[in-house]
């Protein structure tokens, strides 16, 4: 399977990114010489990770006929302080709400994504340490 | 150094992504159960990589007082055919145009990004094999 992306420089640190037929701007902070016309590129690695696992999980819950009221996935990353400032650790938080959802199928959907389907996670870890927590209807549940 | 991102599920496979104060939509293909309202998350790893190295290179060329007329960075990735469909190889193509640009400073700027500054590259490689080619004023130059 192949995948492509491209960025075209506009000015300063701003680039127009092209992916899957969509265009969006990325840029640096003013401190780095940019104008903040779009997000920094580094965090797109996090969106790639949580987008990939989030789509897996919502898709698996759908196949389980589980009715989800709201669902979000967050990521907090710790990066190296010295160049190259690579990702060291990522904590992923799955937050799911729904009156009829129990812990077990949610845990199973997340485990299926993390262990079998999520290609971005499999790319990053190892060497990046990725942990997760699960919050179901406002309460942390054990992994 | 810390970095955060979040995605909120909308419907189907569509999520709204939040990064650095910007919002954008990611979605799956119709074949996967999505509606193609935004790019797939997996390719964002490529945009993250080429965005990071692209900003490094244009910034370094600027510090070298080199006048760039146009600059783009492309990525082609080979992914595993079986789940998890992780990244195996990425080829990055730097295309730079400018009447006064010679090979040596461009090669040096790219090497500085790849060996010293680009945190996304340092995160991915190894285990992903990342190669590059450089096209200066329409002609491939040796690495």
Coordinates of C-alpha atoms in Angstrom, one line a residue:
Chain A
X1 CA 0.0 0.0 0.0
X2 CA 1.3 3.4 -0.9
X3 CA 0.5 6.9 0.5
X4 CA 1.5 10.3 -0.7
X5 CA 1.6 13.9 0.6
X6 CA 3.2 17.2 -0.5
X7 CA 3.8 20.6 0.9
X8 CA 4.4 23.8 -1.1
X9 CA 6.2 26.7 0.4
X10 CA 4.3 30.0 0.5
X11 CA 6.4 32.5 2.5
X12 CA 8.1 32.7 5.9
X13 CA 7.5 29.3 7.4
X14 CA 4.0 28.8 5.9
X15 CA 3.4 25.9 3.6
X16 CA 0.3 24.7 1.9
X17 CA -0.1 20.9 2.6
X18 CA -1.9 18.6 0.1
X19 CA -3.2 15.3 1.3
X20 CA -6.0 13.0 0.0
X21 CA -7.4 15.8 -2.2
X22 CA -7.6 18.3 0.7
X23 CA -5.4 21.4 1.3
X24 CA -4.5 23.1 4.5
X25 CA -1.9 25.5 5.8
X26 CA 0.8 24.7 8.3
X27 CA 3.0 27.4 9.8
X28 CA 5.5 28.2 12.5
X29 CA 5.1 30.4 15.6
X30 CA 6.1 34.0 15.4
X31 CA 8.9 33.1 17.9
X32 CA 10.3 30.7 15.2
X33 CA 9.8 33.2 12.3
X34 CA 6.3 32.1 11.3
X35 CA 3.0 33.9 11.3
X36 CA 0.8 31.2 12.9
X37 CA -1.4 30.8 9.8
X38 CA -1.9 27.1 10.7
X39 CA -0.8 24.5 13.1
X40 CA 2.8 23.4 13.6
X41 CA 3.7 20.2 11.7
X42 CA 4.9 18.3 14.7
X43 CA 1.5 17.9 16.4
X44 CA 0.1 16.4 13.2
X45 CA 1.9 13.2 14.3
X46 CA -0.4 13.2 17.3
X47 CA -3.5 13.9 15.2
X48 CA -2.4 11.1 12.9
X49 CA -2.1 8.7 15.9
X50 CA -5.4 9.6 17.6
X51 CA -7.3 9.9 14.4
X52 CA -6.2 6.4 13.3
X53 CA -7.1 4.8 16.7
X54 CA -10.2 6.9 17.1
X55 CA -11.6 5.8 13.7
X56 CA -10.7 2.2 14.6
X57 CA -12.5 2.4 18.0
X58 CA -15.7 4.1 16.7
X59 CA -15.9 1.7 13.8
X60 CA -15.5 -1.4 16.1
X61 CA -18.1 0.0 18.6
X62 CA -20.4 0.5 15.6
X63 CA -19.9 -3.2 14.5
X64 CA -20.7 -4.2 18.1
X65 CA -24.0 -2.3 17.8
X66 CA -23.0 -0.1 20.8
X67 CA -24.7 3.3 20.8
X68 CA -22.2 6.1 21.5
X69 CA -23.4 9.5 22.5
X70 CA -20.0 11.3 22.5
X71 CA -16.4 10.2 21.9
X72 CA -13.1 12.0 21.9
X73 CA -9.5 11.0 21.9
X74 CA -6.7 13.3 23.4
X75 CA -3.0 13.0 23.3
X76 CA -0.3 14.5 25.5
X77 CA 3.3 14.0 24.3
X78 CA 6.6 14.5 26.0
X79 CA 9.4 15.5 23.6
X80 CA 13.1 15.6 24.0
X81 CA 14.4 18.9 25.3
X82 CA 17.5 18.9 23.0
X83 CA 17.6 18.6 19.2
X84 CA 16.3 16.6 17.5
X85 CA 13.2 17.1 19.7
X86 CA 11.8 13.7 19.1
X87 CA 8.7 12.1 20.7
X88 CA 9.6 10.2 23.8
X89 CA 6.2 9.3 25.4
X90 CA 2.6 9.8 24.4
X91 CA -0.4 9.4 26.7
X92 CA -3.7 8.8 24.8
X93 CA -7.0 9.5 26.6
X94 CA -10.2 7.9 25.2
X95 CA -13.3 9.6 26.6
X96 CA -16.6 7.8 25.7
X97 CA -20.1 8.6 26.8
X98 CA -23.3 6.6 26.3
X99 CA -26.0 5.3 28.7
X100 CA -25.7 1.7 27.6
X101 CA -21.9 1.3 27.3
X102 CA -20.1 -1.0 29.7
X103 CA -16.3 -1.1 30.3
X104 CA -15.6 -4.5 28.6
X105 CA -16.6 -3.8 25.0
X106 CA -14.9 -0.4 25.1
X107 CA -11.7 -1.9 26.5
X108 CA -11.9 -4.6 23.8
X109 CA -12.4 -2.1 21.0
X110 CA -9.4 -0.1 22.2
X111 CA -7.2 -3.2 22.6
X112 CA -8.1 -4.3 19.0
X113 CA -7.1 -0.9 17.6
X114 CA -3.9 -0.8 19.7
X115 CA -2.8 -4.3 19.1
X116 CA -4.1 -5.2 15.7
X117 CA -5.3 -2.3 13.5
X118 CA -3.7 1.0 14.3
X119 CA -0.8 1.4 11.8
X120 CA 0.3 4.7 13.2
X121 CA 0.7 3.3 16.7
X122 CA 2.5 0.3 15.3
X123 CA 4.9 2.7 13.4
X124 CA 5.6 4.8 16.5
X125 CA 5.8 2.3 19.2
X126 CA 8.5 1.2 19.9
X127 CA 10.6 3.3 20.2
X128 CA 8.0 5.8 21.5
X129 CA 6.3 4.7 24.7
X130 CA 2.5 5.0 24.3
X131 CA 0.1 4.6 27.2
X132 CA -3.6 5.1 27.4
X133 CA -6.3 5.9 29.9
X134 CA -10.0 5.3 29.3
X135 CA -12.8 7.5 30.8
X136 CA -16.3 6.0 30.4
X137 CA -19.2 8.3 31.4
X138 CA -16.8 10.5 33.3
X139 CA -15.1 7.8 35.3
X140 CA -11.7 6.2 34.7
X141 CA -11.8 2.5 34.1
X142 CA -8.9 0.1 34.5
X143 CA -7.0 -0.8 31.3
Chain B
X1 CA 8.7 20.0 26.1
X2 CA 5.0 19.0 25.9
X3 CA 2.6 18.8 22.9
X4 CA -1.1 18.2 22.9
X5 CA -3.9 17.4 20.4
X6 CA -7.5 16.2 20.6
X7 CA -10.2 14.9 18.2
X8 CA -13.9 15.0 18.8
X9 CA -16.2 12.5 17.0
X10 CA -18.9 14.1 14.8
X11 CA -20.6 11.1 13.0
X12 CA -19.6 8.2 10.8
X13 CA -15.8 8.2 10.8
X14 CA -15.6 12.1 10.8
X15 CA -13.7 13.8 13.7
X16 CA -12.9 17.4 14.3
X17 CA -9.3 17.7 15.2
X18 CA -7.9 20.5 17.5
X19 CA -4.3 21.4 17.3
X20 CA -2.4 24.6 18.2
X21 CA -5.7 26.6 18.3
X22 CA -6.7 25.4 14.8
X23 CA -9.6 23.0 13.9
X24 CA -9.9 20.8 10.9
X25 CA -11.9 17.7 9.9
X26 CA -10.5 14.2 9.3
X27 CA -12.6 11.5 7.8
X28 CA -12.5 8.0 6.3
X29 CA -13.2 7.0 2.7
X30 CA -16.7 5.9 1.7
X31 CA -15.3 2.4 1.3
X32 CA -14.3 2.4 5.0
X33 CA -17.6 3.9 6.1
X34 CA -16.7 7.5 6.0
X35 CA -17.9 10.4 3.9
X36 CA -14.5 11.9 2.8
X37 CA -15.1 15.2 4.6
X38 CA -11.4 15.6 5.3
X39 CA -8.1 13.7 4.8
X40 CA -7.4 10.3 6.3
X41 CA -5.4 10.5 9.5
X42 CA -2.6 8.2 8.4
X43 CA -1.2 10.6 5.8
X44 CA -0.9 13.3 8.5
X45 CA 2.2 11.5 9.7
X46 CA 3.7 12.3 6.3
X47 CA 2.7 15.9 6.4
X48 CA 4.2 16.1 9.9
X49 CA 7.5 14.7 8.6
X50 CA 7.8 16.9 5.5
X51 CA 6.4 19.9 7.3
X52 CA 9.0 19.6 10.0
X53 CA 11.9 19.1 7.6
X54 CA 10.5 21.6 5.1
X55 CA 10.4 24.4 7.8
X56 CA 13.9 23.5 8.9
X57 CA 15.3 23.7 5.4
X58 CA 13.6 26.9 4.4
X59 CA 14.7 28.5 7.7
X60 CA 18.3 27.4 7.3
X61 CA 18.4 28.6 3.7
X62 CA 17.1 31.9 4.9
X63 CA 19.9 32.2 7.5
X64 CA 22.4 31.4 4.7
X65 CA 20.9 34.4 2.8
X66 CA 20.0 32.2 -0.1
X67 CA 17.1 33.5 -2.3
X68 CA 14.6 30.7 -2.9
X69 CA 12.0 31.1 -5.7
X70 CA 10.0 28.0 -5.0
X71 CA 10.3 25.1 -2.7
X72 CA 8.3 22.0 -2.1
X73 CA 8.7 18.7 -0.2
X74 CA 6.9 15.5 -1.2
X75 CA 6.7 12.2 0.5
X76 CA 5.8 8.7 -0.8
X77 CA 5.4 6.0 1.7
X78 CA 5.3 2.2 1.5
X79 CA 3.0 0.7 4.1
X80 CA 2.6 -2.9 5.3
X81 CA -0.1 -4.8 3.4
X82 CA -1.3 -6.6 6.5
X83 CA -2.7 -5.2 9.7
X84 CA -1.3 -3.2 11.4
X85 CA -0.6 -1.3 8.2
X86 CA 2.5 0.5 9.5
X87 CA 4.9 2.7 7.6
X88 CA 7.9 0.7 6.3
X89 CA 9.7 3.1 4.0
X90 CA 9.3 6.8 3.2
X91 CA 11.0 8.6 0.3
X92 CA 11.2 12.4 0.7
X93 CA 11.7 14.6 -2.4
X94 CA 13.0 18.1 -1.9
X95 CA 12.4 20.4 -5.0
X96 CA 14.0 23.8 -4.9
X97 CA 14.2 26.5 -7.5
X98 CA 16.2 29.7 -7.5
X99 CA 18.7 31.2 -10.0
X100 CA 21.5 31.6 -7.5
X101 CA 21.2 28.4 -5.6
X102 CA 24.0 25.8 -5.8
X103 CA 23.9 22.2 -4.7
X104 CA 26.2 22.4 -1.7
X105 CA 24.3 24.8 0.6
X106 CA 21.0 23.0 -0.3
X107 CA 22.5 19.7 0.5
X108 CA 23.9 21.1 3.8
X109 CA 20.6 22.6 4.8
X110 CA 18.8 19.2 4.2
X111 CA 21.6 17.3 6.1
X112 CA 21.3 19.7 9.1
X113 CA 17.5 19.1 9.2
X114 CA 17.8 15.3 8.8
X115 CA 20.7 14.8 11.2
X116 CA 20.2 17.5 13.8
X117 CA 16.9 19.3 13.9
X118 CA 13.9 17.3 12.5
X119 CA 12.3 15.7 15.5
X120 CA 9.6 13.9 13.5
X121 CA 12.3 12.2 11.4
X122 CA 14.2 11.3 14.5
X123 CA 11.0 9.8 15.9
X124 CA 10.2 7.7 12.9
X125 CA 13.7 6.5 11.8
X126 CA 14.6 3.9 12.8
X127 CA 12.5 1.7 12.5
X128 CA 11.1 3.4 9.3
X129 CA 13.6 3.7 6.5
X130 CA 13.6 7.2 5.2
X131 CA 15.5 8.2 2.0
X132 CA 15.5 11.4 0.1
X133 CA 16.2 12.9 -3.3
X134 CA 17.0 16.5 -4.1
X135 CA 15.9 18.2 -7.3
X136 CA 17.5 21.6 -7.8
X137 CA 16.2 23.7 -10.7
X138 CA 14.7 20.7 -12.3
X139 CA 17.7 18.4 -12.0
X140 CA 18.5 15.6 -9.6
X141 CA 21.6 16.3 -7.6
X142 CA 23.6 13.6 -5.7
X143 CA 22.9 13.3 -2.0

